[in-house]
CSV table of C-alpha atoms in Angstrom, one decimal:
chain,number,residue,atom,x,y,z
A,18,UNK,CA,5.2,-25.4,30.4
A,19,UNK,CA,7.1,-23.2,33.0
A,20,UNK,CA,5.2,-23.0,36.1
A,21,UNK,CA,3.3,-19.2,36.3
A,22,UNK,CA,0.3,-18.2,36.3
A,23,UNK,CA,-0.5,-17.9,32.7
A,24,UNK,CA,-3.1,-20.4,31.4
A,25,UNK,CA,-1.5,-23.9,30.3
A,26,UNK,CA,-2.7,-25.2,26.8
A,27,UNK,CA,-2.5,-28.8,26.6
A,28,UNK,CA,-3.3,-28.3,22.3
A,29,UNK,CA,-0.6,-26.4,22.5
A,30,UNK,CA,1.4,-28.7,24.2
A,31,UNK,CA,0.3,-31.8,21.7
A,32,UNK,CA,0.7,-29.7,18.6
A,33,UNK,CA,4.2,-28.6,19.2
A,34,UNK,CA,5.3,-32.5,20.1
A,35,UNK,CA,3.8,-33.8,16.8
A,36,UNK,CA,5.4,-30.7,15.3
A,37,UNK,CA,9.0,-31.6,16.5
A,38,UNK,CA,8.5,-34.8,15.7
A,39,UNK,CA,7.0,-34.8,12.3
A,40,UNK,CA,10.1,-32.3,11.7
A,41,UNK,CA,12.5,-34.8,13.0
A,42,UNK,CA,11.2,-37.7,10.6
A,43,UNK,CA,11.8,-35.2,7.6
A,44,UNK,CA,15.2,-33.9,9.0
A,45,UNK,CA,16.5,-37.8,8.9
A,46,UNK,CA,15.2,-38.2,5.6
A,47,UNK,CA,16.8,-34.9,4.5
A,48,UNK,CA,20.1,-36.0,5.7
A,49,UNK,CA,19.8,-39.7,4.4
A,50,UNK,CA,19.2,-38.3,1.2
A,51,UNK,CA,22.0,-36.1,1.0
A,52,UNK,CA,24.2,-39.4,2.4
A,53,UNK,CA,22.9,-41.5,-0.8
A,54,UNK,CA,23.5,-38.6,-3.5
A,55,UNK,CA,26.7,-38.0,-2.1
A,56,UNK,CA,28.6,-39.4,1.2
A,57,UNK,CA,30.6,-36.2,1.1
A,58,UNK,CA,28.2,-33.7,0.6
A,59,UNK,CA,25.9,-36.0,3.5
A,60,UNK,CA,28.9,-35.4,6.1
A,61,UNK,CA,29.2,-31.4,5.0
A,62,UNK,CA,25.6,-30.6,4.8
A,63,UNK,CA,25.3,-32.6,8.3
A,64,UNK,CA,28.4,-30.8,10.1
A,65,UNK,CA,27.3,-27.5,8.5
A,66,UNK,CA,23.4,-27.9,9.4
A,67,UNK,CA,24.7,-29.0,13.2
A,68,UNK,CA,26.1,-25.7,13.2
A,69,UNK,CA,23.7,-23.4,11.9
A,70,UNK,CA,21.6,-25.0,14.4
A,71,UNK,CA,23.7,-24.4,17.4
A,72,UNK,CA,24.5,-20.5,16.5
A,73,UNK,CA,20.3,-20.4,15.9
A,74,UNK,CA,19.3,-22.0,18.9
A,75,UNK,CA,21.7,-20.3,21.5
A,76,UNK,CA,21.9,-17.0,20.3
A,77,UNK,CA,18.5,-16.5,18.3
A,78,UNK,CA,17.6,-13.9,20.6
A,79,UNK,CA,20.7,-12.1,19.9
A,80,UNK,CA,20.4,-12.5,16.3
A,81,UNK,CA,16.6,-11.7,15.8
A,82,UNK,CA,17.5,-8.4,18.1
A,83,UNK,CA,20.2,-7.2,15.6
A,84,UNK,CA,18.5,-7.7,12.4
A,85,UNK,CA,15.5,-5.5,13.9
A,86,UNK,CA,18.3,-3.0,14.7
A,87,UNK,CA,16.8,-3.2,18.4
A,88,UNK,CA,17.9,-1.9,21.2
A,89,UNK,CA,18.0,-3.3,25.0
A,90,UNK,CA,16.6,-0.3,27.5
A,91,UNK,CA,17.1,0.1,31.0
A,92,UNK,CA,14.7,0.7,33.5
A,93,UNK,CA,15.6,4.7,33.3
A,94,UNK,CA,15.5,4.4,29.5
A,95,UNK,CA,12.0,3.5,29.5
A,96,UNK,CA,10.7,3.7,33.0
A,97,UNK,CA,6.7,2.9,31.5
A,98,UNK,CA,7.7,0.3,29.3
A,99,UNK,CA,9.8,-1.4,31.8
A,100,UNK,CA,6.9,-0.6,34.7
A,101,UNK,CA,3.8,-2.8,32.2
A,102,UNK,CA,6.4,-5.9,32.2
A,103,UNK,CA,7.0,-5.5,36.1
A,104,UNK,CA,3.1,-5.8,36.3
A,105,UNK,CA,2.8,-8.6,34.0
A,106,UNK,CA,5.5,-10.2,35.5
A,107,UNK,CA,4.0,-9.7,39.4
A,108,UNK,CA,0.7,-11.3,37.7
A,109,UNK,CA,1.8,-14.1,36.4
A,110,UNK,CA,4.8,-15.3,38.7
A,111,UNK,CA,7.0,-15.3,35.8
A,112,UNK,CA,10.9,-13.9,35.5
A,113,UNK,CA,11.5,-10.5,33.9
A,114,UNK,CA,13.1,-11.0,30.3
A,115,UNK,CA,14.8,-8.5,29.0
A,116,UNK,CA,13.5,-5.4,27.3
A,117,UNK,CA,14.5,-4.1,24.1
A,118,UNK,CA,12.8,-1.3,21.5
A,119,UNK,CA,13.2,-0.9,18.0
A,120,UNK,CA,13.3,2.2,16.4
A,121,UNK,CA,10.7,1.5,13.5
A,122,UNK,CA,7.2,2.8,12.7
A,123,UNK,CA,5.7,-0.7,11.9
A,124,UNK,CA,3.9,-0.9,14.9
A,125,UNK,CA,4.6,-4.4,16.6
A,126,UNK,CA,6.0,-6.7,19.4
A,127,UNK,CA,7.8,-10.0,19.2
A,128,UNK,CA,9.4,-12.2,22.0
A,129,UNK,CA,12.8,-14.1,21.5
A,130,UNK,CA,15.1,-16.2,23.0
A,131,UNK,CA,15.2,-20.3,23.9
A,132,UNK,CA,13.9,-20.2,28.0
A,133,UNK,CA,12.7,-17.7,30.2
A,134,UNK,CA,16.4,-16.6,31.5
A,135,UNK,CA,17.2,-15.7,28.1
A,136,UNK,CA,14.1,-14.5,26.9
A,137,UNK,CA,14.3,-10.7,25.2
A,138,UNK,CA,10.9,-8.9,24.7
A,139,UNK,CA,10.7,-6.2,22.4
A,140,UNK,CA,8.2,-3.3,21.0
A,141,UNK,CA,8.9,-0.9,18.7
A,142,UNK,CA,8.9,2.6,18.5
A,143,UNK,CA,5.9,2.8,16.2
A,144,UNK,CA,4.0,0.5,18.8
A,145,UNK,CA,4.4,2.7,22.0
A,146,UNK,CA,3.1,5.8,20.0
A,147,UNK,CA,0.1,3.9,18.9
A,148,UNK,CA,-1.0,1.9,21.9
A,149,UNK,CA,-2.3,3.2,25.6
A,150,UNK,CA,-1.1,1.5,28.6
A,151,UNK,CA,-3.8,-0.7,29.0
A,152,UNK,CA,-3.7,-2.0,25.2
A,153,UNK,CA,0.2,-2.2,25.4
A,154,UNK,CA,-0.2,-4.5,28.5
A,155,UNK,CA,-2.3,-6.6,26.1
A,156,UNK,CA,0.0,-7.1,23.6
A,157,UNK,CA,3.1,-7.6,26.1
A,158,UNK,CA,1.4,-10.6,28.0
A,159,UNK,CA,0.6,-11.8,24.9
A,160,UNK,CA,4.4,-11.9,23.7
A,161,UNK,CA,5.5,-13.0,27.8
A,162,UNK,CA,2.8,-16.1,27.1
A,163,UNK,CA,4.9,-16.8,24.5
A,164,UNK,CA,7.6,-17.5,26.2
A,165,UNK,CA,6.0,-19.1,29.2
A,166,UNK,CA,4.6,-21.8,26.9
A,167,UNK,CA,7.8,-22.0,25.4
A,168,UNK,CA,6.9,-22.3,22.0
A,169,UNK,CA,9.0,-19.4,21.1
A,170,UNK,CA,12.4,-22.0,21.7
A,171,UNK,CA,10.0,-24.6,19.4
A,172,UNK,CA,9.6,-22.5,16.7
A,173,UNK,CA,13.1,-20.9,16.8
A,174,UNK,CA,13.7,-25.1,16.4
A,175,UNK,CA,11.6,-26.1,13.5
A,176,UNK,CA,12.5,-23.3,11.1
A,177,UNK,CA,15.8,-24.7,11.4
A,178,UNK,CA,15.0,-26.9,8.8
A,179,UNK,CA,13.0,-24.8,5.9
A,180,UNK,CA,16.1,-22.3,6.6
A,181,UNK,CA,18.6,-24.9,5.6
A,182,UNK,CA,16.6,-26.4,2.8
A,183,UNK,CA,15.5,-23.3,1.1
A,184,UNK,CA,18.7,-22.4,1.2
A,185,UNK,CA,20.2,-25.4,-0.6
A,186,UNK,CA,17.6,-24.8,-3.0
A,187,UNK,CA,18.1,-21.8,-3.6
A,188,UNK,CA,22.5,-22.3,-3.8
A,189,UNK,CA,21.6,-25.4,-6.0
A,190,UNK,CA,19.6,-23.7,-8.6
A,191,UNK,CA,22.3,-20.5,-8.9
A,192,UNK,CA,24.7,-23.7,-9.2
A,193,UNK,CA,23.1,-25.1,-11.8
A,194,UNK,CA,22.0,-22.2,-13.5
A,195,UNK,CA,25.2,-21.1,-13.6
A,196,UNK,CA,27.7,-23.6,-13.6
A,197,UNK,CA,26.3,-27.6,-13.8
A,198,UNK,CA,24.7,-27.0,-17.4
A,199,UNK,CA,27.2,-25.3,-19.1
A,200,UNK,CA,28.9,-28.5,-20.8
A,201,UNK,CA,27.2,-31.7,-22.1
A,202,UNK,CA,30.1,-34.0,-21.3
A,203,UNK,CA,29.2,-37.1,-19.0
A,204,UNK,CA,31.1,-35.7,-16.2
A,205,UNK,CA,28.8,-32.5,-16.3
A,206,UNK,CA,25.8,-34.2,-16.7
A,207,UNK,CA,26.7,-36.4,-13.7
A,208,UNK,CA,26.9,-33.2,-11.7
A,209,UNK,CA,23.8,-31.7,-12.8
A,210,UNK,CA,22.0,-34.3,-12.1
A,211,UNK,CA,23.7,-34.4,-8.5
A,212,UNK,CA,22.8,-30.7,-8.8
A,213,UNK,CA,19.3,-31.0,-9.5
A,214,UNK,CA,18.8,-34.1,-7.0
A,215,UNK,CA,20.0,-32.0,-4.4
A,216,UNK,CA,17.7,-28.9,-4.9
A,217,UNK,CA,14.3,-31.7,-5.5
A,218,UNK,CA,15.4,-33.1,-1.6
A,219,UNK,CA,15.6,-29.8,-0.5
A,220,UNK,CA,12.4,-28.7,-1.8
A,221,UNK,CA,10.7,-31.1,-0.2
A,222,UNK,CA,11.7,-30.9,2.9
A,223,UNK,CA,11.4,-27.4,2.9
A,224,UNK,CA,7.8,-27.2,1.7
A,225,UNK,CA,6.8,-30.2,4.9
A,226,UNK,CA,8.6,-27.7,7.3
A,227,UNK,CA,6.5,-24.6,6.1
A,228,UNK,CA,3.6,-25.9,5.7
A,229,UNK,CA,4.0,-27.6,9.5
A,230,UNK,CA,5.6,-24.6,11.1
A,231,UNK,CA,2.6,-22.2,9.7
A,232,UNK,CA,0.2,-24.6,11.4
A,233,UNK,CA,1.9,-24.2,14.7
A,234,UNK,CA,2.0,-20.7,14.1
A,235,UNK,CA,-1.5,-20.3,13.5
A,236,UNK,CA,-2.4,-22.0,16.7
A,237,UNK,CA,0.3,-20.8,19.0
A,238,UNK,CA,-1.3,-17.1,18.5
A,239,UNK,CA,-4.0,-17.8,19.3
A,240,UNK,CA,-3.1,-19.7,22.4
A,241,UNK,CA,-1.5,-16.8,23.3
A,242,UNK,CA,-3.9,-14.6,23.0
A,243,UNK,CA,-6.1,-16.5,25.6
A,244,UNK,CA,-3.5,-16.9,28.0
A,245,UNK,CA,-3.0,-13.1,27.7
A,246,UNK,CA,-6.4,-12.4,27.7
A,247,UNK,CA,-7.2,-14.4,30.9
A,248,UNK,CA,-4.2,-13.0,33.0
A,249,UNK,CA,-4.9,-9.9,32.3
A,250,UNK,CA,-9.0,-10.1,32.5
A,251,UNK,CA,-8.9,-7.5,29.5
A,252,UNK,CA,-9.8,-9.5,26.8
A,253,UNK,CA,-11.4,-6.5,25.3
A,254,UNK,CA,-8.0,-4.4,25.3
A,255,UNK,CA,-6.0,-6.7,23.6
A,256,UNK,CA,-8.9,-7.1,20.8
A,257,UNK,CA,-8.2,-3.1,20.8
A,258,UNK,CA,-5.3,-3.3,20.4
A,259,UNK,CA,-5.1,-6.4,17.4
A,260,UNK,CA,-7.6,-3.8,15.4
A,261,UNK,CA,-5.6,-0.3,16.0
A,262,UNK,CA,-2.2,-2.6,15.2
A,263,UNK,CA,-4.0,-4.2,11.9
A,264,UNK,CA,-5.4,-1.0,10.6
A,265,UNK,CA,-2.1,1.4,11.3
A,266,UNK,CA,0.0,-1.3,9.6
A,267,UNK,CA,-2.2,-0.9,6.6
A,268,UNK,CA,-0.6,2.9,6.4
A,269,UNK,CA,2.6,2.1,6.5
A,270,UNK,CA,4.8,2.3,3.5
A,271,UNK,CA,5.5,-1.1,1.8
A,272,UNK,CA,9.1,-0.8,1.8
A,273,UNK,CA,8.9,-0.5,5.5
A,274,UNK,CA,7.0,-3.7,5.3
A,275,UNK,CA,8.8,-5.6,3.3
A,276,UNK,CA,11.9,-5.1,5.5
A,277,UNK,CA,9.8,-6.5,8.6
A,278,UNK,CA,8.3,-9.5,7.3
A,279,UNK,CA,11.0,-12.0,7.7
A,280,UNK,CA,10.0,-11.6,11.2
A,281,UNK,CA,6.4,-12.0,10.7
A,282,UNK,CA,5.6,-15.8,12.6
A,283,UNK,CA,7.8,-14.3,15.6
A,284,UNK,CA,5.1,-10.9,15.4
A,285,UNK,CA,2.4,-9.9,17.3
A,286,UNK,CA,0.6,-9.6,14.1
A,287,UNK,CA,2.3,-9.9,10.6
A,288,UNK,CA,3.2,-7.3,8.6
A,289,UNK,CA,1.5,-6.9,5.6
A,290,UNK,CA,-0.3,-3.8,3.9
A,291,UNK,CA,-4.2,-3.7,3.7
A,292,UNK,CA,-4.2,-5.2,-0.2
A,293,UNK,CA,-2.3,-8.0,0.6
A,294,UNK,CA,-4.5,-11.4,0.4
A,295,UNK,CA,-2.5,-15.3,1.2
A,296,UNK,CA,-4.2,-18.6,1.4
A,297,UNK,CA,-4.8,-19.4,5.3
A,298,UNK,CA,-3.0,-22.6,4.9
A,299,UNK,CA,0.5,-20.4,4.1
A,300,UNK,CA,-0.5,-17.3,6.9
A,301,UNK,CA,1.7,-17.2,10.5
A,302,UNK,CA,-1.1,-16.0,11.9
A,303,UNK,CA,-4.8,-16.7,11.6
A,304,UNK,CA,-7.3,-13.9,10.8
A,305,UNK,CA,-8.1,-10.8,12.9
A,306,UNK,CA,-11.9,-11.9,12.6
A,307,UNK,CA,-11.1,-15.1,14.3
A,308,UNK,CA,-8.8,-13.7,17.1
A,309,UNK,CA,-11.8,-11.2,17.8
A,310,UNK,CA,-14.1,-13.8,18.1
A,311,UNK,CA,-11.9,-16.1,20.8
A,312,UNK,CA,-11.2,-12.8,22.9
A,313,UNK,CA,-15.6,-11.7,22.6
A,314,UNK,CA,-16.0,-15.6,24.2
A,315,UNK,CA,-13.5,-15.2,26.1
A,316,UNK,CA,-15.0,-11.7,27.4
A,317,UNK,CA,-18.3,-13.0,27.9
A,318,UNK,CA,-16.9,-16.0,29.8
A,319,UNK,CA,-15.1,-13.9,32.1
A,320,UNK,CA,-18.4,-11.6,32.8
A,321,UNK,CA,-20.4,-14.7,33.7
A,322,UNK,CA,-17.8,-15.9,35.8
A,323,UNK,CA,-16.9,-19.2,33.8
């Protein structure tokens, strides 16, 4: 962890190191797999995945900034949002990151970016018409934790992986689908069976990295969460905010939704409408009853001086 003043998180720390290397084990096998179907498909899904790769890790924050059609803002663009980071940033010793608003009535905040010096934080329109300045100073140290624990560059990391395998799967199956089954000839079969070996790897190693990345994520907002809370000493603000957030997403309409959930594990809180129900073990985030609860202990910790 960078050295500020937010609250370190050694099960953080432990989680995203078994994380990375869990995900490592299954990358190797990924590849192997690909070399033993097919030396030549190995070397061009290796080559292509060490690219994706690159152009995700180094220029995530620029990529995640575009597809939420945001916006970087100068300090005389938005003197009060640029005035809660300078406070955040004077509390816990750490560097500004850039600020950036998109223009979008889902009411949320994400962080981006692989360090601190390349970190973007970003609200969006729908947030600073919801929120005061105390809740919005909540939810901004939540998203600045984020980056101080770095796990914003880890999780930027291990969706590499599901990224590239869902989208093998996803090419194989069209290919087969559409082209490797047309013909019964031994040629054709050969390829389908390439075809079909291809997508069963790449199935696999995507459902490892989901179900590993959504346990990180689970935790990681949580750790943030205390680490915002405890900077801040307003536990109870943020816990305001989390509930005005939850419910005013609930109103929104769900194409507006749908568009914004690609980006829910990067969220302040995901975007999904009030009917919507998903098994814990598949959620980014975990529930708004059990973030209530951390910040109430963490509130009546901080008023007994613990």
């Amino acid at each position: 962890m960078a050295r500020t003043r937010y609250a370190s998180d050694r099960g953080l720390t432990s989680r995203m190191l078994v994380t990375m290397f869990l995900l490592g084990l299954v990358y190797v096998a990924f590849v192997t797999a690909f070399f033993v179907i097919s030396p030549k498909l190995g070397v061009i899904g290796l080559a292509a995945a060490l690219v994706f790769l690159f152009v995700q890790y180094f220029f995530s924050d620029k990529i995640t900034t575009f597809a939420m059609h945001a916006r970087e803002v100068s300090p005389t663009e938005a003197p009060e949002l640029h005035g809660v980071i300078d406070r955040i940033c004077a509390m816990s010793d750490a560097p500004k990151p850039r600020v950036a608003i998109a223009d979008t009535d889902v009411p949320n905040a994400f962080a981006t970016g692989r360090n601190q010096k390349n970190a973007v934080v970003c609200v969006t329109t729908g947030l600073l018409r919801r929120l005061d300045p105390v809740e919005l100073e909540g939810v901004l140290a939540h998203e600045m934790a984020h980056v101080a624990h770095r796990d914003v560059a880890v999780m930027t990391i291990a969706s590499f992986l599901g990224i590239c395998a869902g989208l093998l799967t996803r090419i194989g199956l069209e290919f087969g689908l559409w082209g490797g089954f047309n013909n019964r000839r031994d040629s054709d079969n050969n390829m389908a069976v390439m075809v079909m070996a291809v997508v069963a790897v790449s199935a696999v190693a995507y459902a490892i990295s989901f179900l590993l990345t959504r346990a990180l994520s689970r935790y990681r907002e949580l750790s943030a969460d205390r680490a915002a809370a405890l900077l801040t000493g307003r536990p109870s603000a943020l816990a305001s905010a989390l509930t005005k957030v939850t419910g005013e997403i609930a109103r929104i309409p769900t194409n507006d939704l749908r568009a914004a959930q690609p980006f829910n594990a990067f969220f302040f809180t995901p975007a999904f409408g009030k009917g919507f129900s998903v098994s814990q073990l598949f959620s980014t985030h975990p529930t708004l009853e059990k973030r209530l609860e951390q910040l109430n202990k963490i509130s009546g910790e901080l008023s007994r001086g613990v």
